[in-house]
Amino acid sequence: MRRAACPGSFDPVTNGHVDIISRASALFDEVVVAVGVNAAKKRLFSAEERIDMLSEACAPFPNVRIDSFDGLLTDFCRDRGVQAIVKGLRAVSDFDYELQMAQMNSSLSDVETVFVPTSPEYSFLASSLVKEVATFGGDVSGLVPPLVLDRLRARLAGDA
Ligand code: PNS
């Protein structure tokens, strides 16, 4: 069984994330989406909300499940029997940091990192930008799954 992890904050999940997860699901027997729940970081959505939105967005992929972690990604991979970390690369600007993380993770364990180039239509997409555009009333309907759009609108309108 070849098992991969797709790690991230997913605050919130975007169509770019879903693209990478779906492509990882075609390459591996099983994909675990690993939601980082670092409590020290301020998020728009709680870990439970992020997991909830991911569960719905990934429902079409039968070999994808959602999990969370708080600590080292390599520990999560060891505990879950994950052999590879799949990361999307949007542009050269992503590469420096992603390479650094891949090499650090490689020094900590024997987990492999696999880079997947983001599909061109999502190469500009980032959760931070989606939140900023939505905050100022911009249209992000083509950039996130429908449930995320609803949750974003509700959160920015001032729900709990
Ligand atoms: O969506 P993000 O914010 O780019 O996700 C970053 C994440 C959660 C994948 C990364 O910060 C991470 O792997 N954190 C876990 C802590 C860890 O293992 N740090 C060492 C990485 S070299």
PDB file of C-alpha atoms and ligand atoms in Angstrom:
ATOM      1  CA  MET A   1       0.000   0.000   0.000  1.00  0.00           C
ATOM      2  CA  ARG A   2       1.511   3.290  -1.132  1.00  0.00           C
ATOM      3  CA  ARG A   3       0.229   6.014   1.153  1.00  0.00           C
ATOM      4  CA  ALA A   4       0.851   9.765   0.746  1.00  0.00           C
ATOM      5  CA  ALA A   5       0.157  12.795   2.899  1.00  0.00           C
ATOM      6  CA  CYS A   6      -1.012  16.156   1.546  1.00  0.00           C
ATOM      7  CA  PRO A   7      -0.204  18.527   4.430  1.00  0.00           C
ATOM      8  CA  GLY A   8      -1.272  22.129   4.880  1.00  0.00           C
ATOM      9  CA  SER A   9      -3.194  24.647   6.913  1.00  0.00           C
ATOM     10  CA  PHE A  10      -6.180  24.693   4.529  1.00  0.00           C
ATOM     11  CA  ASP A  11      -7.552  27.935   5.984  1.00  0.00           C
ATOM     12  CA  PRO A  12      -9.657  27.453   3.908  1.00  0.00           C
ATOM     13  CA  VAL A  13      -9.228  24.724   1.286  1.00  0.00           C
ATOM     14  CA  THR A  14      -9.143  26.168  -2.257  1.00  0.00           C
ATOM     15  CA  ASN A  15      -9.707  24.641  -5.678  1.00  0.00           C
ATOM     16  CA  GLY A  16      -5.910  24.608  -6.036  1.00  0.00           C
ATOM     17  CA  HIS A  17      -5.614  22.323  -2.997  1.00  0.00           C
ATOM     18  CA  VAL A  18      -8.369  20.067  -4.339  1.00  0.00           C
ATOM     19  CA  ASP A  19      -6.525  19.831  -7.673  1.00  0.00           C
ATOM     20  CA  ILE A  20      -3.326  18.650  -5.961  1.00  0.00           C
ATOM     21  CA  ILE A  21      -5.202  16.227  -3.674  1.00  0.00           C
ATOM     22  CA  SER A  22      -7.114  14.712  -6.600  1.00  0.00           C
ATOM     23  CA  ARG A  23      -3.904  14.228  -8.590  1.00  0.00           C
ATOM     24  CA  ALA A  24      -2.172  12.675  -5.562  1.00  0.00           C
ATOM     25  CA  SER A  25      -5.143  10.322  -5.224  1.00  0.00           C
ATOM     26  CA  ALA A  26      -4.493   9.090  -8.768  1.00  0.00           C
ATOM     27  CA  LEU A  27      -0.825   8.411  -7.985  1.00  0.00           C
ATOM     28  CA  PHE A  28      -1.131   6.689  -4.591  1.00  0.00           C
ATOM     29  CA  ASP A  29      -3.297   3.929  -3.146  1.00  0.00           C
ATOM     30  CA  GLU A  30      -4.340   6.172  -0.270  1.00  0.00           C
ATOM     31  CA  VAL A  31      -3.982   9.881   0.472  1.00  0.00           C
ATOM     32  CA  VAL A  32      -4.203  11.373   3.949  1.00  0.00           C
ATOM     33  CA  VAL A  33      -4.895  15.094   3.955  1.00  0.00           C
ATOM     34  CA  ALA A  34      -2.995  16.299   7.018  1.00  0.00           C
ATOM     35  CA  VAL A  35      -4.419  19.464   8.526  1.00  0.00           C
ATOM     36  CA  GLY A  36      -1.894  21.353  10.655  1.00  0.00           C
ATOM     37  CA  VAL A  37      -3.591  22.502  13.850  1.00  0.00           C
ATOM     38  CA  ASN A  38      -0.810  24.617  15.362  1.00  0.00           C
ATOM     39  CA  ALA A  39      -2.815  26.390  18.099  1.00  0.00           C
ATOM     40  CA  ALA A  40      -0.309  29.264  18.198  1.00  0.00           C
ATOM     41  CA  LYS A  41      -1.309  30.360  14.688  1.00  0.00           C
ATOM     42  CA  LYS A  42      -4.313  32.609  14.216  1.00  0.00           C
ATOM     43  CA  ARG A  43      -6.751  31.128  11.705  1.00  0.00           C
ATOM     44  CA  LEU A  44     -10.013  32.307  10.178  1.00  0.00           C
ATOM     45  CA  PHE A  45     -11.481  28.806  10.604  1.00  0.00           C
ATOM     46  CA  SER A  46     -11.065  26.351  13.468  1.00  0.00           C
ATOM     47  CA  ALA A  47      -9.436  22.975  12.859  1.00  0.00           C
ATOM     48  CA  GLU A  48     -12.882  21.320  12.977  1.00  0.00           C
ATOM     49  CA  GLU A  49     -14.254  23.736  10.380  1.00  0.00           C
ATOM     50  CA  ARG A  50     -11.261  23.238   8.087  1.00  0.00           C
ATOM     51  CA  ILE A  51     -11.593  19.449   8.380  1.00  0.00           C
ATOM     52  CA  ASP A  52     -15.326  19.685   7.718  1.00  0.00           C
ATOM     53  CA  MET A  53     -14.824  21.720   4.533  1.00  0.00           C
ATOM     54  CA  LEU A  54     -12.062  19.371   3.349  1.00  0.00           C
ATOM     55  CA  SER A  55     -14.251  16.326   3.995  1.00  0.00           C
ATOM     56  CA  GLU A  56     -16.924  17.702   1.719  1.00  0.00           C
ATOM     57  CA  ALA A  57     -14.472  18.902  -0.954  1.00  0.00           C
ATOM     58  CA  CYS A  58     -12.694  15.519  -1.031  1.00  0.00           C
ATOM     59  CA  ALA A  59     -15.836  13.364  -0.926  1.00  0.00           C
ATOM     60  CA  PRO A  60     -15.527  12.521  -4.666  1.00  0.00           C
ATOM     61  CA  PHE A  61     -12.180  10.790  -4.040  1.00  0.00           C
ATOM     62  CA  PRO A  62     -12.750   7.419  -2.332  1.00  0.00           C
ATOM     63  CA  ASN A  63      -9.088   6.864  -1.395  1.00  0.00           C
ATOM     64  CA  VAL A  64      -8.690  10.249   0.343  1.00  0.00           C
ATOM     65  CA  ARG A  65      -9.254  10.743   4.065  1.00  0.00           C
ATOM     66  CA  ILE A  66      -8.803  13.764   6.292  1.00  0.00           C
ATOM     67  CA  ASP A  67      -6.727  13.790   9.453  1.00  0.00           C
ATOM     68  CA  SER A  68      -5.012  16.426  11.574  1.00  0.00           C
ATOM     69  CA  PHE A  69      -1.675  16.820  13.292  1.00  0.00           C
ATOM     70  CA  ASP A  70      -0.012  19.041  15.847  1.00  0.00           C
ATOM     71  CA  GLY A  71       3.757  18.622  15.871  1.00  0.00           C
ATOM     72  CA  LEU A  72       6.221  17.371  13.318  1.00  0.00           C
ATOM     73  CA  LEU A  73       4.879  16.255   9.968  1.00  0.00           C
ATOM     74  CA  THR A  74       7.466  13.463   9.884  1.00  0.00           C
ATOM     75  CA  ASP A  75       6.079  12.073  13.174  1.00  0.00           C
ATOM     76  CA  PHE A  76       2.590  12.113  11.662  1.00  0.00           C
ATOM     77  CA  CYS A  77       3.898  10.269   8.576  1.00  0.00           C
ATOM     78  CA  ARG A  78       5.645   7.638  10.702  1.00  0.00           C
ATOM     79  CA  ASP A  79       2.549   7.080  12.872  1.00  0.00           C
ATOM     80  CA  ARG A  80       0.228   6.761   9.842  1.00  0.00           C
ATOM     81  CA  GLY A  81       2.522   4.630   7.660  1.00  0.00           C
ATOM     82  CA  VAL A  82       2.928   7.421   5.099  1.00  0.00           C
ATOM     83  CA  GLN A  83       5.842   7.006   2.648  1.00  0.00           C
ATOM     84  CA  ALA A  84       5.526  10.260   0.697  1.00  0.00           C
ATOM     85  CA  ILE A  85       4.565  13.896   1.239  1.00  0.00           C
ATOM     86  CA  VAL A  86       2.902  15.489  -1.789  1.00  0.00           C
ATOM     87  CA  LYS A  87       3.272  19.254  -2.203  1.00  0.00           C
ATOM     88  CA  GLY A  88       1.997  21.512  -4.976  1.00  0.00           C
ATOM     89  CA  LEU A  89       4.421  23.995  -6.512  1.00  0.00           C
ATOM     90  CA  ARG A  90       2.803  27.116  -7.917  1.00  0.00           C
ATOM     91  CA  ALA A  91       5.881  29.009  -9.039  1.00  0.00           C
ATOM     92  CA  VAL A  92       9.619  29.297  -8.534  1.00  0.00           C
ATOM     93  CA  SER A  93       8.877  31.438  -5.494  1.00  0.00           C
ATOM     94  CA  ASP A  94       7.432  28.355  -3.743  1.00  0.00           C
ATOM     95  CA  PHE A  95      10.461  26.270  -4.526  1.00  0.00           C
ATOM     96  CA  ASP A  96      13.051  27.695  -2.078  1.00  0.00           C
ATOM     97  CA  TYR A  97      10.926  27.133   1.017  1.00  0.00           C
ATOM     98  CA  GLU A  98       9.467  23.844  -0.169  1.00  0.00           C
ATOM     99  CA  LEU A  99      12.911  22.484  -0.966  1.00  0.00           C
ATOM    100  CA  GLN A 100      14.150  23.543   2.477  1.00  0.00           C
ATOM    101  CA  MET A 101      11.207  21.775   4.149  1.00  0.00           C
ATOM    102  CA  ALA A 102      11.640  18.671   1.979  1.00  0.00           C
ATOM    103  CA  GLN A 103      15.320  18.445   2.891  1.00  0.00           C
ATOM    104  CA  MET A 104      14.634  19.032   6.594  1.00  0.00           C
ATOM    105  CA  ASN A 105      11.934  16.340   6.557  1.00  0.00           C
ATOM    106  CA  SER A 106      14.317  14.034   4.722  1.00  0.00           C
ATOM    107  CA  SER A 107      16.951  14.607   7.420  1.00  0.00           C
ATOM    108  CA  LEU A 108      14.387  13.707  10.105  1.00  0.00           C
ATOM    109  CA  SER A 109      12.980  10.555   8.507  1.00  0.00           C
ATOM    110  CA  ASP A 110      12.989   8.492   5.341  1.00  0.00           C
ATOM    111  CA  VAL A 111       9.743   9.992   4.068  1.00  0.00           C
ATOM    112  CA  GLU A 112      10.045  11.183   0.463  1.00  0.00           C
ATOM    113  CA  THR A 113       8.672  14.511  -0.811  1.00  0.00           C
ATOM    114  CA  VAL A 114       6.990  14.575  -4.222  1.00  0.00           C
ATOM    115  CA  PHE A 115       6.392  17.939  -5.905  1.00  0.00           C
ATOM    116  CA  VAL A 116       3.418  18.287  -8.229  1.00  0.00           C
ATOM    117  CA  PRO A 117       3.196  21.377 -10.447  1.00  0.00           C
ATOM    118  CA  THR A 118      -0.015  23.298  -9.840  1.00  0.00           C
ATOM    119  CA  SER A 119      -2.385  23.387 -12.800  1.00  0.00           C
ATOM    120  CA  PRO A 120      -1.921  26.743 -14.593  1.00  0.00           C
ATOM    121  CA  GLU A 121      -5.444  27.928 -13.814  1.00  0.00           C
ATOM    122  CA  TYR A 122      -4.630  27.757 -10.082  1.00  0.00           C
ATOM    123  CA  SER A 123      -1.054  29.039 -10.145  1.00  0.00           C
ATOM    124  CA  PHE A 124      -1.987  32.369  -8.502  1.00  0.00           C
ATOM    125  CA  LEU A 125      -4.244  30.819  -5.885  1.00  0.00           C
ATOM    126  CA  ALA A 126      -3.518  30.975  -2.139  1.00  0.00           C
ATOM    127  CA  SER A 127      -5.831  30.761   0.875  1.00  0.00           C
ATOM    128  CA  SER A 128      -4.446  34.082   2.161  1.00  0.00           C
ATOM    129  CA  LEU A 129      -5.341  35.870  -1.098  1.00  0.00           C
ATOM    130  CA  VAL A 130      -8.790  34.288  -1.212  1.00  0.00           C
ATOM    131  CA  LYS A 131      -9.472  35.613   2.304  1.00  0.00           C
ATOM    132  CA  GLU A 132      -8.182  39.076   1.429  1.00  0.00           C
ATOM    133  CA  VAL A 133     -10.226  39.332  -1.773  1.00  0.00           C
ATOM    134  CA  ALA A 134     -13.356  38.003  -0.041  1.00  0.00           C
ATOM    135  CA  THR A 135     -12.871  40.434   2.871  1.00  0.00           C
ATOM    136  CA  PHE A 136     -13.091  43.353   0.448  1.00  0.00           C
ATOM    137  CA  GLY A 137     -16.117  41.949  -1.357  1.00  0.00           C
ATOM    138  CA  GLY A 138     -14.324  40.448  -4.366  1.00  0.00           C
ATOM    139  CA  ASP A 139     -15.738  37.443  -6.187  1.00  0.00           C
ATOM    140  CA  VAL A 140     -13.959  34.229  -5.186  1.00  0.00           C
ATOM    141  CA  SER A 141     -16.717  31.897  -6.352  1.00  0.00           C
ATOM    142  CA  GLY A 142     -14.511  30.214  -8.972  1.00  0.00           C
ATOM    143  CA  LEU A 143     -11.626  29.722  -6.579  1.00  0.00           C
ATOM    144  CA  VAL A 144     -13.054  27.674  -3.723  1.00  0.00           C
ATOM    145  CA  PRO A 145     -15.548  24.787  -3.359  1.00  0.00           C
ATOM    146  CA  PRO A 146     -19.202  25.903  -2.907  1.00  0.00           C
ATOM    147  CA  LEU A 147     -19.322  25.027   0.817  1.00  0.00           C
ATOM    148  CA  VAL A 148     -16.189  27.093   1.441  1.00  0.00           C
ATOM    149  CA  LEU A 149     -17.763  30.037  -0.374  1.00  0.00           C
ATOM    150  CA  ASP A 150     -20.813  29.839   1.892  1.00  0.00           C
ATOM    151  CA  ARG A 151     -18.695  29.508   5.048  1.00  0.00           C
ATOM    152  CA  LEU A 152     -16.407  32.371   3.990  1.00  0.00           C
ATOM    153  CA  ARG A 153     -19.336  34.692   3.336  1.00  0.00           C
ATOM    154  CA  ALA A 154     -20.908  33.782   6.683  1.00  0.00           C
ATOM    155  CA  ARG A 155     -17.650  34.205   8.618  1.00  0.00           C
ATOM    156  CA  LEU A 156     -16.832  37.537   7.010  1.00  0.00           C
ATOM    157  CA  ALA A 157     -20.391  38.731   7.626  1.00  0.00           C
ATOM    158  CA  GLY A 158     -19.686  38.192  11.315  1.00  0.00           C
ATOM    159  CA  ASP A 159     -21.011  34.801  12.348  1.00  0.00           C
ATOM    160  CA  ALA A 160     -19.588  33.227  15.523  1.00  0.00           C
TER     161      ALA A 160
HETATM  162  O1  PNS B   1      -0.541  25.473   4.197  1.00  0.00           O
HETATM  163  P1  PNS B   1       0.776  25.758   4.830  1.00  0.00           P
HETATM  164  O2  PNS B   1       0.629  26.814   5.915  1.00  0.00           O
HETATM  165  O3  PNS B   1       1.840  26.084   3.833  1.00  0.00           O
HETATM  166  O4  PNS B   1       1.201  24.392   5.576  1.00  0.00           O
HETATM  167  C1  PNS B   1       2.448  24.313   6.219  1.00  0.00           C
HETATM  168  C2  PNS B   1       2.631  22.963   6.910  1.00  0.00           C
HETATM  169  C3  PNS B   1       1.534  22.731   7.942  1.00  0.00           C
HETATM  170  C4  PNS B   1       2.586  21.868   5.869  1.00  0.00           C
HETATM  171  C5  PNS B   1       4.025  23.037   7.557  1.00  0.00           C
HETATM  172  O5  PNS B   1       4.109  24.178   8.339  1.00  0.00           O
HETATM  173  C6  PNS B   1       4.366  21.831   8.396  1.00  0.00           C
HETATM  174  O6  PNS B   1       4.706  20.797   7.852  1.00  0.00           O
HETATM  175  N1  PNS B   1       4.240  22.002   9.729  1.00  0.00           N
HETATM  176  C7  PNS B   1       4.476  20.938  10.662  1.00  0.00           C
HETATM  177  C8  PNS B   1       5.666  21.210  11.562  1.00  0.00           C
HETATM  178  C9  PNS B   1       6.910  20.598  10.975  1.00  0.00           C
HETATM  179  O7  PNS B   1       6.988  19.413  10.692  1.00  0.00           O
HETATM  180  N2  PNS B   1       7.901  21.479  10.737  1.00  0.00           N
HETATM  181  C10 PNS B   1       9.130  21.108  10.099  1.00  0.00           C
HETATM  182  C11 PNS B   1       8.946  21.174   8.589  1.00  0.00           C
HETATM  183  S1  PNS B   1      10.470  21.205   7.792  1.00  0.00           S
END
